[in-house]
Coordinates of C-alpha atoms in Angstrom, one line a residue:
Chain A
X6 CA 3.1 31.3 -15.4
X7 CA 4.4 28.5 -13.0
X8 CA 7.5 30.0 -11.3
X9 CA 8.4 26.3 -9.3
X10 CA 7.3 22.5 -8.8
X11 CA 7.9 21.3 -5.5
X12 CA 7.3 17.9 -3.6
X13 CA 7.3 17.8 0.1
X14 CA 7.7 14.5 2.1
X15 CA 5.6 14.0 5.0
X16 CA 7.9 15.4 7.2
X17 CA 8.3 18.9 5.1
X18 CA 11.7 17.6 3.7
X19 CA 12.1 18.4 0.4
X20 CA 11.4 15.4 -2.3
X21 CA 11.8 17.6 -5.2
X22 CA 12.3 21.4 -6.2
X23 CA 12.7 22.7 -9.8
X24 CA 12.5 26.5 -11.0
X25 CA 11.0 27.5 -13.8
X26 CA 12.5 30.8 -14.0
X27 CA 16.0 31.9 -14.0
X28 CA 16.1 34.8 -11.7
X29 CA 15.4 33.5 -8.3
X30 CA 17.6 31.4 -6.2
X31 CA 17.4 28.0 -4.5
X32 CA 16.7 29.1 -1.2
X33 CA 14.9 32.1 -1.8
X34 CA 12.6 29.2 -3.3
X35 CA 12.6 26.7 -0.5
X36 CA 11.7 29.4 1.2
X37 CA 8.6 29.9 -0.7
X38 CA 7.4 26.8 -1.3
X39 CA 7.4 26.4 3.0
X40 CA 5.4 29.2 3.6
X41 CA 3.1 28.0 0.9
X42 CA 3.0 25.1 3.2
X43 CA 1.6 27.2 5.8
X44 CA -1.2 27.8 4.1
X45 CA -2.0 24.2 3.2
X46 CA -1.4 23.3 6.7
X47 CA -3.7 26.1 7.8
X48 CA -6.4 25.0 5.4
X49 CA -5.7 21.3 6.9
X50 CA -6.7 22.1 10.2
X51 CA -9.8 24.1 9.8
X52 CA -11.8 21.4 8.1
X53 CA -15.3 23.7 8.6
X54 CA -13.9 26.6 7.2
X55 CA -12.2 24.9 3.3
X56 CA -15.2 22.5 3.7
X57 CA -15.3 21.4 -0.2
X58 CA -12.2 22.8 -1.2
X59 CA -10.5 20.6 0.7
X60 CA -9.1 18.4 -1.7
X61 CA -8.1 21.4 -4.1
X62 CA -5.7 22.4 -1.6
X63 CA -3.5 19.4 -1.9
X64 CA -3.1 19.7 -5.7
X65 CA -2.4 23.4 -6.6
X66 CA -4.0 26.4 -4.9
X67 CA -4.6 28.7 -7.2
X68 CA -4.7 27.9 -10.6
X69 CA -8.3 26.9 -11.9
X70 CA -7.9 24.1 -13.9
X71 CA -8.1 20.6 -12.9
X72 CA -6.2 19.2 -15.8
X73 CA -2.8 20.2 -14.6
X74 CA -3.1 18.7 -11.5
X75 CA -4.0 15.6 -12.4
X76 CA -1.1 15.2 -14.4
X77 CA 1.4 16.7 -11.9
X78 CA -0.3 14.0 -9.2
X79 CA 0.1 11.2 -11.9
X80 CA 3.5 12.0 -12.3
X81 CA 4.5 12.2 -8.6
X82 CA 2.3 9.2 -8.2
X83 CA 4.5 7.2 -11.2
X84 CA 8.2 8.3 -10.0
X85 CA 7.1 6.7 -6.7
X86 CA 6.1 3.4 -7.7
X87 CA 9.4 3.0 -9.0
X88 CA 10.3 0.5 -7.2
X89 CA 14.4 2.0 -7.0
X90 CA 12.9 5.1 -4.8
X91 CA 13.6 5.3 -1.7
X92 CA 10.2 6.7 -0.1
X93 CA 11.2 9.7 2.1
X94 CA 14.4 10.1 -0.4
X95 CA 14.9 13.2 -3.0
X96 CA 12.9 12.1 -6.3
X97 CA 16.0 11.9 -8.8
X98 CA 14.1 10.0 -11.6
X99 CA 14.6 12.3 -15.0
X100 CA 11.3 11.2 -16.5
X101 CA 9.5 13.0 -13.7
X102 CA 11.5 16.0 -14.0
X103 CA 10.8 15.9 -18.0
X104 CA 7.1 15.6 -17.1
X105 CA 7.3 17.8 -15.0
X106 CA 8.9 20.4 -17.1
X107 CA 6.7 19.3 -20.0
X108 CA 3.4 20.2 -18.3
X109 CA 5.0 23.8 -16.8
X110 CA 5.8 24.3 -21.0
X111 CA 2.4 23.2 -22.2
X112 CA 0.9 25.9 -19.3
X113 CA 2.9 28.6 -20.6
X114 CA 1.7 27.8 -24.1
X115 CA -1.5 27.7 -23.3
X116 CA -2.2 31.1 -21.1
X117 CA 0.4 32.8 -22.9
X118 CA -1.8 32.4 -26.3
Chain B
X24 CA -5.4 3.1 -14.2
X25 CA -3.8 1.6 -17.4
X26 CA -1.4 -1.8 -17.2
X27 CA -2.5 -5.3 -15.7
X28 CA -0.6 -8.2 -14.6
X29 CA -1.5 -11.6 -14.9
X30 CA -3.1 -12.8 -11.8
X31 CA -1.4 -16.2 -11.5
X32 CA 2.1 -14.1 -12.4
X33 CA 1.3 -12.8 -9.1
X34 CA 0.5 -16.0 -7.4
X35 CA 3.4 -17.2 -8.7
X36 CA 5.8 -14.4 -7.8
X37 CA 4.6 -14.6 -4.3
X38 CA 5.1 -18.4 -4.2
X39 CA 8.2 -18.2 -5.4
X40 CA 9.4 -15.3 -2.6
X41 CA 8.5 -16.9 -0.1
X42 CA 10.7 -19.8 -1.0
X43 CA 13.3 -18.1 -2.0
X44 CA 13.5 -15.8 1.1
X45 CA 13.1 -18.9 3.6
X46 CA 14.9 -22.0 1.7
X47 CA 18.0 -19.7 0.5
X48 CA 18.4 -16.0 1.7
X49 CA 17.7 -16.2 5.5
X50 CA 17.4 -20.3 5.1
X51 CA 16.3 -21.6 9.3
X52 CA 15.7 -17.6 10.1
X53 CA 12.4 -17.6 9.2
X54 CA 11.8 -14.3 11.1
X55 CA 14.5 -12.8 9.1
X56 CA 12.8 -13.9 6.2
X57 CA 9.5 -12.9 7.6
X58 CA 10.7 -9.7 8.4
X59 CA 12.0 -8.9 4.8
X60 CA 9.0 -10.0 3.2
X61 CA 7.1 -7.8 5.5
X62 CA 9.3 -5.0 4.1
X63 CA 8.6 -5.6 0.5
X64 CA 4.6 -5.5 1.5
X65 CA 5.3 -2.2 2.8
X66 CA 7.0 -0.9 0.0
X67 CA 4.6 -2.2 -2.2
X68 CA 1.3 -1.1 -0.2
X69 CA 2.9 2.4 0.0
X70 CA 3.3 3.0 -3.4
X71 CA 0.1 1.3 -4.3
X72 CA -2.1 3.6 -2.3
X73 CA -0.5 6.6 -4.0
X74 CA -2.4 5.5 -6.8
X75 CA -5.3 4.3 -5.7
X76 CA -6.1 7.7 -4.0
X77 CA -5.6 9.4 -6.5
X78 CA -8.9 10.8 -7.4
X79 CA -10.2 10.9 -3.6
X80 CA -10.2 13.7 -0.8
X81 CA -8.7 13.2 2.0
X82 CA -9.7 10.4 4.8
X83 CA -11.3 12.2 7.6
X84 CA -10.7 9.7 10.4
X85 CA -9.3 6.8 10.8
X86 CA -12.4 4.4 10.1
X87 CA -12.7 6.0 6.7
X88 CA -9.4 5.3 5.6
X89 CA -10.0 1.7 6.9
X90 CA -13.5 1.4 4.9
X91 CA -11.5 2.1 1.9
X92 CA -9.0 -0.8 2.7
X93 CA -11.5 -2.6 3.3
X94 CA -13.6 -1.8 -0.1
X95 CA -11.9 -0.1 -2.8
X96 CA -8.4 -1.1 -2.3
X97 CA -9.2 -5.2 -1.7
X98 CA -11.1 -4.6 -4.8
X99 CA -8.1 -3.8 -6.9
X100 CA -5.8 -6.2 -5.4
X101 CA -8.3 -8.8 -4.7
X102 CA -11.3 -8.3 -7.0
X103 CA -13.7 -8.3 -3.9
X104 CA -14.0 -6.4 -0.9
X105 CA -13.6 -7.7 2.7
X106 CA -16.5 -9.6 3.7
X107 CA -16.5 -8.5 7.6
X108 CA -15.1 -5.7 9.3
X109 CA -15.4 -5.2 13.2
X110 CA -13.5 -2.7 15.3
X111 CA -13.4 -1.9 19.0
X112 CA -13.5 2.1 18.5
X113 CA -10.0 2.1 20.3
X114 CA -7.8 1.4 17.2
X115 CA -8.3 -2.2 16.5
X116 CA -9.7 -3.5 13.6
X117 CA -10.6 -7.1 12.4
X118 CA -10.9 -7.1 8.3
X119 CA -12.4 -10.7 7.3
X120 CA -12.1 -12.2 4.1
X121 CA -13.7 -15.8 3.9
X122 CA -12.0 -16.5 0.8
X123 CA -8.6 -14.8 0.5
X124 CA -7.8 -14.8 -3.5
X125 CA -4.0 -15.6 -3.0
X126 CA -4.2 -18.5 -0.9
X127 CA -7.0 -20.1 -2.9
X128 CA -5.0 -22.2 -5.7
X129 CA -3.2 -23.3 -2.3
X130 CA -3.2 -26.8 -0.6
X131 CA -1.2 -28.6 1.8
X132 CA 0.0 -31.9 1.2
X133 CA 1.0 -33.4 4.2
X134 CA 3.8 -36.1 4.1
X135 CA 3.3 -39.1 5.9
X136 CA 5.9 -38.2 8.9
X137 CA 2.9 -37.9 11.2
X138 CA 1.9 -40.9 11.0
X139 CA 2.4 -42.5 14.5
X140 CA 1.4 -39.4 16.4
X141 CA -0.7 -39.2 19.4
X142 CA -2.7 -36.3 18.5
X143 CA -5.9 -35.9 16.8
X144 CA -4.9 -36.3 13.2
X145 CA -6.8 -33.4 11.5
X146 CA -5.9 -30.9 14.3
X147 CA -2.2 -31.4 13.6
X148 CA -2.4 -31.4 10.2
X149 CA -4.5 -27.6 10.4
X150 CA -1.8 -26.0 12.7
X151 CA 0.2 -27.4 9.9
X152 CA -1.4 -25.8 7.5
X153 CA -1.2 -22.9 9.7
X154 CA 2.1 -23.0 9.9
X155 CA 3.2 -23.3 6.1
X156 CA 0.9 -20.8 5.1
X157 CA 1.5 -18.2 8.1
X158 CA 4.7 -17.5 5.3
X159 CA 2.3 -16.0 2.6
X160 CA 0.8 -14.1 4.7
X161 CA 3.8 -11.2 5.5
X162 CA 3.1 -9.9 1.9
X163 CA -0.1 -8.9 1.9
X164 CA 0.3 -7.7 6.0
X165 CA 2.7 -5.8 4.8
X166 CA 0.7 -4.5 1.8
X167 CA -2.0 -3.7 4.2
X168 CA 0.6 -1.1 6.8
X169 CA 2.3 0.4 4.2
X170 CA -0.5 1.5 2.6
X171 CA -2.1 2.6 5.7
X172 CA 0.7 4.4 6.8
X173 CA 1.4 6.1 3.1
X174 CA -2.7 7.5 4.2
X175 CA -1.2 8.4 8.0
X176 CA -2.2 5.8 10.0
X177 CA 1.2 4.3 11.2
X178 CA 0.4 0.2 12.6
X179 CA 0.5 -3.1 12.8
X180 CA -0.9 -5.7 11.1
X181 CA -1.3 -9.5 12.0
X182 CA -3.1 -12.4 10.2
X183 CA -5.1 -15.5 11.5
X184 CA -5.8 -18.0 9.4
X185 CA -8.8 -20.3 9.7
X186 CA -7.9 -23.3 7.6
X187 CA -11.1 -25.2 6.2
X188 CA -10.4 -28.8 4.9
X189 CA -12.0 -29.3 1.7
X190 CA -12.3 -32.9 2.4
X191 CA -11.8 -35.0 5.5
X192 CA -9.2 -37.8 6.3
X193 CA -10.6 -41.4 5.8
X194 CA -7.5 -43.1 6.0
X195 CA -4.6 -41.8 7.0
X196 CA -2.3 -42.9 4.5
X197 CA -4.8 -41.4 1.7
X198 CA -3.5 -37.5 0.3
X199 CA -5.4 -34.7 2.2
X200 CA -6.1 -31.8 1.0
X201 CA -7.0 -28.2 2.4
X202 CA -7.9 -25.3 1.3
X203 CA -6.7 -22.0 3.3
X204 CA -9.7 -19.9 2.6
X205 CA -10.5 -17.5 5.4
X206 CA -8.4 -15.0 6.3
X207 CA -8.2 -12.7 9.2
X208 CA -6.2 -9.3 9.6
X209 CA -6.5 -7.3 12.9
X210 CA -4.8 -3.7 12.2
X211 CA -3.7 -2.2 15.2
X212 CA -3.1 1.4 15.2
X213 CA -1.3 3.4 17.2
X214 CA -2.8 6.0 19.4
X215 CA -2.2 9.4 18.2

């Protein structure tokens, strides 16, 4: 199940951070989503080794199903043509964060049943 | 990729920008104005090229994020790609495009206040053209670096435009017409 959505700027600053859960805490969670960072950065830098995974890595490690990342990207890609956002700035539209939370819903539906 | 706009909406927007921003914002600043319309490009080309690389990998280099300025990004502003593009492998790049779609319903209309002067008629009147259209040209500049720096390739970009009369001056009192057609943008990137 998808514990967290996060967007990172270009700079590693925060854009957007969301739990799905209630137990963990904000920071314990920024914490997370950097060192998940890490590993994207990592996978960056050694082009020979991720070769064709490449682009995977940019839209959701682990999970094996292209569908939700697409729609995540869409909706990242939609809350920053608003043309109100700041680029750079926290993402503080609330149809991203619905479609956000709407997708994290409809992937607990579906691997839950 | 879903919605479309009108294409002479756009023409008309961009018209109307540039006149607003030099006749009534930053009226005798045109830098000022040049500068803000600059900004809008930016904003604009950033958020465009969020969505236009949407389905790609990464750019490897530099040249490959370039190629698809060149190609698949005209395309969707533009409907065509750019017809040249030449660099010097040390971060300058010269896109062409010999008929730039947003200057082509343009023409100058010269008024007859340079009548009496000593230069060569038709070479005034193309710096003039130069001149009036240099305006229209911040937009898409603009367009152009902030979509290459959304893709990591922070620069500058500057236009040259060749103007091509569409018919030449018989008499001088008689209304002359140009077209601006061919457009050139050298990108100048930064080195890393």
């Amino acid at each position: 199940m998808i514990v967290c959505v996060a967007v990172v700027g270009h700079q590693n600053n925060p854009l957007y951070i969301q739990s799905f859960t209630e137990a963990d805490d904000a920071l314990k969670l920024h914490h997370i989503v950097h060192c998940s960072l890490d590993v994207v950065d990592e996978r960056v830098n050694n082009p020979k080794k991720s070769g064709p995974t490449l682009n995977e890595t940019f839209l959701g490690l682990l999970y094996p199903t292209e569908n939700y990342k697409v729609r995540f990207h869409l909706a990242y890609v939609d809350a920053v043509s608003n043309p109100f956002h700041v680029p750079g700035k926290k993402i503080t539209s609330r149809t991203f964060a619905e479609r956000v939370s709407n997708i994290v819903k409809s992937f607990g539906l579906s691997s839950a049943g | 990729m879903g919605r479309e706009v009108s294409e002479s909406c756009v023409e008309s927007l961009l018209t109307e920008i540039v006149s607003q921003y030099c006749n009534h914002f930053y009226a005798n600043k045109p830098e000022l104005a040049a500068r803000r319309i600059e900004a809008i490009g930016y904003q604009v080309g950033h958020q465009l090229s969020e969505r236009y690389t949407m389905d790609r990998p990464r750019f490897s280099d530099h040249l490959e994020a370039i190629k698809f300025i060149c190609k698949d990004f005209w395309s969707e502003l533009f409907k065509k790609q750019i017809d040249n593009l030449k660099t010097n492998h040390k971060g300058t790049f010269v896109l062409q495009d010999s008929r730039f779609r947003w200057l082509s319903h343009m023409s100058l209309d010269p008024s007859s206040e340079n009548s009496g002067s000593a230069q060569d008629p038709s070479t005034m009147a193309e710096s003039k053209a130069a001149q009036a259209t240099g305006m229209y040209l911040y937009f898409p500049c603009g367009i152009i670096r902030g979509a290459l720096s959304n893709l990591g390739i922070p620069c500058a970009v500057s236009a040259d435009i060749s103007s091509l009369p569409a018919c030449k001056l018989l008499l001088l009192n008689t209304l002359r017409c140009f077209s601006i057609e061919k457009l050139k943008l050298m990108v100048q990137t930064y080195p890393a």
